[in-house]
Each structure stands twice: as structure tokens, then as C-alpha cells.
């Protein structure tokens, strides 16, 4: 038990050294924090250097570039503020803005009627032309009208108006919406879908990166019927933002010709193709170019999962001890015991009954929006994983305690030991050994579940892999590497825990441990003497 508490103390010490911010508001007065996916070229993408006017992404060693980034730079310069790019999944952009984590969304977002109910929009800074992306050898490659897609499996990005246009394609099968364009490109190349609805700049980039793709454009009267607000792109701001009028003035100074030239420049940067090599050659190139990024992301994944598992296990142990304790004869303490028990039950049921990705959204963005607290994203990730793990571990510990023979509780009670002494000296050492396999399994699950934390901009392994795939368009090759890294992490952790189990078994049952060789009755006599 001393080793366990020493480990917990060391964990908390490391945790205290992690950067944290718990303060009112999220943005500094001299910063203009802009949220974007940094994965929707040519509007926005991620790269390794600051070449071609790229801007560093907050909290990473990577840079963002694209049409949206260049527009953001113009706005920040005119506002006399430092531009900070916050890379966030599309689903997290609106809550990030409304909670104050970012000051603006500049991510190719259209000012739809639904979004206008939640946030304000600037005037238009780009007008899109809708297209459908298909495979070059597909029977739909010769389509000239949306009516030519009868029987085709078509999808669009989740939360984007593109997906709502698919019913206009008479006879087409509307597939479930996908999270981002990366997923849609992979689905199209693999044949899972026949096409996806997108915009012309993205289509040009996709064709340049993947010669198997073809962009279908439509003449007037043969394409989608849209509301002008849907095809326009604007800056998203919080309701009542005082900078709205000034940003509108800045955007009005950018002429249509300048917009077109800027977009053409960004498209040209993304249409630079790399040399063609075999599959394993591509894998080798990805490792060579991005290996350090993968290692850093894997380190973040391990850091969060290790700390979260240790703290979560400690929470589970404390809850397990509390749940097995008897109520006090004192009425006030008895009532307090009951109330705490109810709260624990609510905690366990809520965190076991909701997905971690939902918990991440609520805790990280909700704390800022409703409690006016701005948590550091790493601290928020550790908190989320820890309390989620604690809910599961509490049930595992409870089962481990119930597995201990009742006679040992009775013997300890006969010796006059308190509940705390019984748990500390007799029960918990056995429980820890018994639940070690389940704890290891929870650890492995945490390693994999950290992937959902990209919704709060944590640069963990999956997030980094997705970023690289968006850069090179080599999705299968990139995620083959990511899968291998995940396997190495989980396999190594499993083997280490097996060795720990064997070590504990040897300590308890070898001749070197005389205490373990004593009959149970003699053990209790010795413990009673110590007491």
C-alpha cells in the first residue's frame, strides 16, 4: 500500500507540473484566436513549416495555411492583434466559439439560417461552386446533371449544408454523413460510396492529389438549387461581438479579383504532387517525414492514459472502500453517508452511461460557457479520462472486495480492527492483485479512447495521423502506421502488466515471503499484535 500511495503522490506531482489555466475568459486582449479544422484544403490545411505564409497552430509544432488562414491574417493585422490558429474538429468549432475558447470561426463556414440562431456572421468573403466528386472510372464520371446520379451512393460532411442537398439528386441513395472530407475521400477511393458533395476548390485539390478522382461540375439549371447564404463563406463570431462591423469593413476592402487570385494561389500550393512510389515506399516516406510527430503524439496519448488510469484507479479504490463501510450510529453521520452514497451512484451511472466524447465536450466547453472557467485542454483531458476511468474502476473494485472471503472481515472485526484498518491491511492488498488484469484492460481501453479527445483539440496519436493523412492524401498508408503504433503501445503495456502480476504472485507465494506462508489465523494474530 505504501508503494501505491507513493505512486499516486508522484502522479499528482507530475500532474501539478502540467500547464493549467483556470481563469475568466479564454482569449488575451492582444490575440485574435481563430478556429478551423486545418484539414480542408485549399481553404485550410496543416503543414510542417511556416512556408508560404503559414501560421503556427496553437499548442503544436505545426503550421496552418490556406485561403482561410490568409483571410485571418488580413483581419488580425487590421485589428492590430496577434493571430492564433486553434485547430479543432468541425463538430467542436461552434461550442469552442460560444464558450469563448476562440474569437472567430474562419473555416469555410456558410452562414446558414440554423447557425445564425447561435452565432453572428460577417459579410461574405468567398462564394463557392458546388460539385460532386466521383471516381474517374465510375459510371457516373460522365454525369452532366444531378439527375444523372440515380442509384448512386452519395454522402456529404456532417453538419454542412452539402449533405442536405443530396435529396435533390433524384434516385440517389443518401448515405450517412461523414465527419470530414478525409473520411469521404477514403470512402470514395475504397468504393464504399459513389460520390460526395463538395466545393470546387476542394475538388481541384482532391483531383491533383489523387488521379483516380474526377470532379463533376454543372451548368446553370443542371446543378443544385441553393439559398445564396448556403454558398457564401463568412466569419463566425459570438452574438453581439463588438468587432463585427470592423471585420465587415476589412472584408469589404478585399475585391472579388483579389479573392479569386488568393484562392488560385492556395489551390496551386495544394496541387503540387509528390513522386509515385510503391506502398511500402510511401509508408517509409511518411515515417521519415512525420516520425517525430507520431512519437510526440504517442507520448501525449501515453501521458493522458497513464495519469488517467492511475488517478481513476485511486478514485475507484476510495469509492469501493466507502461503499463497503457500515453506517455510523450517529444520525447526522448516517444521513451524510446516505447522501454521499447517492452522489456516488449518480456519478458512476452518468459517467458509465455516456460516451467519453460527450463528456469531453460538456466538461471542456461547458465549463467555459456556463461556469466562466477556462481549463487548459491538457488538464481537461486528464480530468475527463480520470473521472471516466474512476466510474468504471469503482465497479471493478467493488467486485474485487466482494470476492474476498467474508471470514477475513469477521476475523478482523473480532480482533477489534476498524473498517479502515481491515481494508488497508487485509482486503485492499488482495483486491489490488485480483483487479490488476481488469485495470490493465482499462488502461488499454484508455490508450485507444484518447482518440476522442481531438474534439477538444488534443494532439494525440489519432489526431496527428489524421493531420498527416490530410497533408499527403495517403490515408491507408498513414493509418497503417498509426495502427501499428497503437498495437505496439497496447501490446507493450499488456506484457508489462503481466510481468507485474507474476512479480506480485512471486512476492506472495515464494519462500522469500514468510508472512505469506503463515496460516490465515496466525496472520491475523500478528496483525492484531501490530495494532
Short mmCIF file of N, CA, C and O in Angstrom, two decimals, residues 31-38 43-77 81-87 106 266 269 471:
data_model
loop_
_atom_site.label_atom_id
_atom_site.label_comp_id
_atom_site.label_asym_id
_atom_site.label_seq_id
_atom_site.Cartn_x
_atom_site.Cartn_y
_atom_site.Cartn_z
N UNK A 31 -4.77 39.06 -28.67
CA UNK A 31 -4.81 37.91 -29.56
C UNK A 31 -6.13 37.85 -30.32
O UNK A 31 -7.19 38.23 -29.79
N UNK A 32 -6.06 37.33 -31.52
CA UNK A 32 -7.25 37.04 -32.31
C UNK A 32 -7.21 35.53 -32.59
O UNK A 32 -6.50 35.05 -33.45
N UNK A 33 -7.96 34.77 -31.78
CA UNK A 33 -7.92 33.31 -31.82
C UNK A 33 -8.97 32.81 -32.82
O UNK A 33 -10.17 33.02 -32.64
N UNK A 34 -8.48 32.14 -33.85
CA UNK A 34 -9.35 31.68 -34.94
C UNK A 34 -9.39 30.16 -34.96
O UNK A 34 -8.35 29.50 -34.95
N UNK A 35 -10.59 29.61 -34.97
CA UNK A 35 -10.76 28.17 -35.02
C UNK A 35 -11.00 27.68 -36.43
O UNK A 35 -11.73 28.31 -37.21
N UNK A 36 -10.38 26.55 -36.77
CA UNK A 36 -10.56 25.91 -38.08
C UNK A 36 -10.13 24.46 -37.99
O UNK A 36 -9.44 24.07 -37.04
N UNK A 37 -10.53 23.66 -38.97
CA UNK A 37 -10.14 22.24 -38.99
C UNK A 37 -8.67 22.07 -39.35
O UNK A 37 -8.04 21.10 -38.96
N UNK A 38 -8.16 22.99 -40.15
CA UNK A 38 -6.81 22.86 -40.72
C UNK A 38 -6.68 21.52 -41.44
O UNK A 38 -5.66 20.86 -41.38
N UNK A 43 -9.01 25.61 -48.50
CA UNK A 43 -9.45 26.61 -47.53
C UNK A 43 -8.53 26.63 -46.31
O UNK A 43 -8.16 27.70 -45.83
N UNK A 44 -8.18 25.47 -45.79
CA UNK A 44 -7.25 25.42 -44.66
C UNK A 44 -6.63 24.03 -44.59
O UNK A 44 -7.29 23.04 -44.88
N UNK A 45 -5.38 23.99 -44.24
CA UNK A 45 -4.69 22.72 -44.10
C UNK A 45 -3.54 22.84 -43.11
O UNK A 45 -3.23 23.94 -42.65
N UNK A 46 -2.90 21.71 -42.80
CA UNK A 46 -1.78 21.67 -41.86
C UNK A 46 -0.50 21.34 -42.60
O UNK A 46 -0.49 20.49 -43.50
N UNK A 47 0.60 22.00 -42.24
CA UNK A 47 1.91 21.70 -42.82
C UNK A 47 2.97 21.80 -41.73
O UNK A 47 2.71 22.26 -40.62
N UNK A 48 4.19 21.36 -42.07
CA UNK A 48 5.23 21.23 -41.06
C UNK A 48 6.04 22.51 -40.85
O UNK A 48 6.70 22.66 -39.83
N UNK A 49 6.03 23.42 -41.82
CA UNK A 49 6.84 24.63 -41.72
C UNK A 49 5.96 25.88 -41.91
O UNK A 49 4.78 25.78 -42.24
N UNK A 50 6.59 27.04 -41.75
CA UNK A 50 5.87 28.29 -41.95
C UNK A 50 5.99 28.81 -43.37
O UNK A 50 5.78 29.99 -43.65
N UNK A 51 6.33 27.92 -44.31
CA UNK A 51 6.49 28.30 -45.71
C UNK A 51 5.18 28.84 -46.29
O UNK A 51 4.09 28.45 -45.87
N UNK A 52 5.33 29.77 -47.24
CA UNK A 52 4.18 30.32 -47.99
C UNK A 52 3.20 31.05 -47.09
O UNK A 52 1.99 31.07 -47.35
N UNK A 53 3.71 31.64 -46.00
CA UNK A 53 2.85 32.46 -45.15
C UNK A 53 2.01 31.69 -44.16
O UNK A 53 0.99 32.20 -43.68
N UNK A 54 2.41 30.48 -43.82
CA UNK A 54 1.65 29.68 -42.85
C UNK A 54 1.79 30.25 -41.44
O UNK A 54 2.75 30.96 -41.14
N UNK A 55 0.83 29.94 -40.59
CA UNK A 55 0.80 30.42 -39.21
C UNK A 55 0.83 29.23 -38.25
O UNK A 55 0.15 28.23 -38.49
N UNK A 56 1.61 29.34 -37.18
CA UNK A 56 1.75 28.24 -36.24
C UNK A 56 0.42 27.93 -35.56
O UNK A 56 -0.32 28.83 -35.17
N UNK A 57 0.15 26.63 -35.41
CA UNK A 57 -1.07 26.17 -34.74
C UNK A 57 -0.83 26.16 -33.24
O UNK A 57 0.18 25.65 -32.77
N UNK A 58 -1.76 26.70 -32.50
CA UNK A 58 -1.62 26.83 -31.05
C UNK A 58 -1.39 25.48 -30.38
O UNK A 58 -2.11 24.51 -30.64
N UNK A 59 -0.35 25.40 -29.54
CA UNK A 59 -0.07 24.19 -28.77
C UNK A 59 0.60 23.08 -29.53
O UNK A 59 0.74 21.96 -29.03
N UNK A 60 1.06 23.34 -30.76
CA UNK A 60 1.72 22.30 -31.57
C UNK A 60 2.98 22.89 -32.19
O UNK A 60 3.27 24.08 -32.08
N UNK A 61 3.72 22.02 -32.89
CA UNK A 61 4.88 22.48 -33.65
C UNK A 61 4.56 22.47 -35.14
O UNK A 61 5.45 22.37 -35.98
N UNK A 62 3.28 22.56 -35.48
CA UNK A 62 2.83 22.55 -36.86
C UNK A 62 2.26 23.91 -37.24
O UNK A 62 2.03 24.77 -36.39
N UNK A 63 1.98 24.05 -38.54
CA UNK A 63 1.52 25.32 -39.07
C UNK A 63 0.27 25.12 -39.92
O UNK A 63 0.08 24.06 -40.52
N UNK A 64 -0.57 26.14 -39.96
CA UNK A 64 -1.78 26.11 -40.78
C UNK A 64 -1.63 27.10 -41.93
O UNK A 64 -1.04 28.17 -41.78
N UNK A 65 -2.16 26.69 -43.08
CA UNK A 65 -2.14 27.57 -44.24
C UNK A 65 -3.42 27.36 -45.02
O UNK A 65 -4.19 26.44 -44.72
N UNK A 66 -3.64 28.21 -46.02
CA UNK A 66 -4.83 28.08 -46.84
C UNK A 66 -5.53 29.43 -46.98
O UNK A 66 -5.13 30.44 -46.39
N UNK A 67 -6.58 29.42 -47.76
CA UNK A 67 -7.34 30.65 -48.01
C UNK A 67 -7.86 31.26 -46.72
O UNK A 67 -7.76 32.47 -46.50
N UNK A 68 -8.41 30.42 -45.84
CA UNK A 68 -8.94 30.93 -44.57
C UNK A 68 -7.85 31.54 -43.70
O UNK A 68 -8.09 32.54 -43.00
N UNK A 69 -6.66 30.94 -43.72
CA UNK A 69 -5.55 31.46 -42.92
C UNK A 69 -5.12 32.83 -43.42
O UNK A 69 -4.87 33.75 -42.64
N UNK A 70 -5.07 32.97 -44.75
CA UNK A 70 -4.65 34.25 -45.31
C UNK A 70 -5.68 35.35 -45.03
O UNK A 70 -5.32 36.49 -44.75
N UNK A 71 -6.97 34.99 -45.07
CA UNK A 71 -8.02 35.95 -44.71
C UNK A 71 -7.89 36.32 -43.23
O UNK A 71 -8.03 37.49 -42.83
N UNK A 72 -7.60 35.32 -42.39
CA UNK A 72 -7.44 35.55 -40.95
C UNK A 72 -6.28 36.52 -40.69
O UNK A 72 -6.37 37.38 -39.81
N UNK A 73 -5.20 36.37 -41.45
CA UNK A 73 -4.05 37.25 -41.27
C UNK A 73 -4.40 38.70 -41.60
O UNK A 73 -4.00 39.64 -40.89
N UNK A 74 -5.17 38.87 -42.67
CA UNK A 74 -5.58 40.23 -43.05
C UNK A 74 -6.43 40.87 -41.95
O UNK A 74 -6.25 42.05 -41.60
N UNK A 75 -7.35 40.09 -41.39
CA UNK A 75 -8.22 40.62 -40.34
C UNK A 75 -7.43 40.94 -39.08
O UNK A 75 -7.59 42.00 -38.48
N UNK A 76 -6.54 40.01 -38.68
CA UNK A 76 -5.75 40.21 -37.45
C UNK A 76 -4.85 41.42 -37.58
O UNK A 76 -4.69 42.20 -36.62
N UNK A 77 -4.26 41.62 -38.76
CA UNK A 77 -3.37 42.77 -38.97
C UNK A 77 -4.15 44.08 -38.82
O UNK A 77 -3.68 45.03 -38.18
N UNK A 81 -3.88 42.78 -33.84
CA UNK A 81 -3.80 41.69 -32.88
C UNK A 81 -2.95 40.55 -33.44
O UNK A 81 -2.79 40.41 -34.65
N UNK A 82 -2.43 39.73 -32.54
CA UNK A 82 -1.65 38.56 -32.93
C UNK A 82 -2.59 37.43 -33.32
O UNK A 82 -3.49 37.07 -32.56
N UNK A 83 -2.38 36.87 -34.50
CA UNK A 83 -3.23 35.77 -34.97
C UNK A 83 -2.80 34.46 -34.32
O UNK A 83 -1.62 34.09 -34.35
N UNK A 84 -3.75 33.76 -33.70
CA UNK A 84 -3.52 32.44 -33.11
C UNK A 84 -4.49 31.46 -33.77
O UNK A 84 -5.71 31.67 -33.70
N UNK A 85 -3.97 30.43 -34.39
CA UNK A 85 -4.80 29.43 -35.05
C UNK A 85 -5.05 28.28 -34.07
O UNK A 85 -4.10 27.70 -33.54
N UNK A 86 -6.30 27.95 -33.83
CA UNK A 86 -6.68 26.85 -32.95
C UNK A 86 -7.29 25.75 -33.82
O UNK A 86 -8.36 25.93 -34.40
N UNK A 87 -6.58 24.65 -33.91
CA UNK A 87 -7.05 23.54 -34.74
C UNK A 87 -8.09 22.73 -33.97
O UNK A 87 -7.83 22.20 -32.90
N UNK A 106 -13.15 30.87 -38.87
CA UNK A 106 -12.85 31.18 -40.27
C UNK A 106 -12.42 29.86 -40.89
O UNK A 106 -11.25 29.51 -40.92
N UNK A 266 -3.68 29.47 -53.42
CA UNK A 266 -3.78 28.39 -52.45
C UNK A 266 -4.01 27.04 -53.13
O UNK A 266 -3.46 26.02 -52.72
N UNK A 269 -0.73 25.78 -54.49
CA UNK A 269 0.15 25.20 -53.46
C UNK A 269 -0.25 23.76 -53.15
O UNK A 269 0.62 22.93 -52.87
N UNK A 471 -2.56 15.89 -45.24
CA UNK A 471 -1.49 16.56 -45.96
C UNK A 471 -1.07 15.78 -47.20
O UNK A 471 -0.84 16.36 -48.26
#
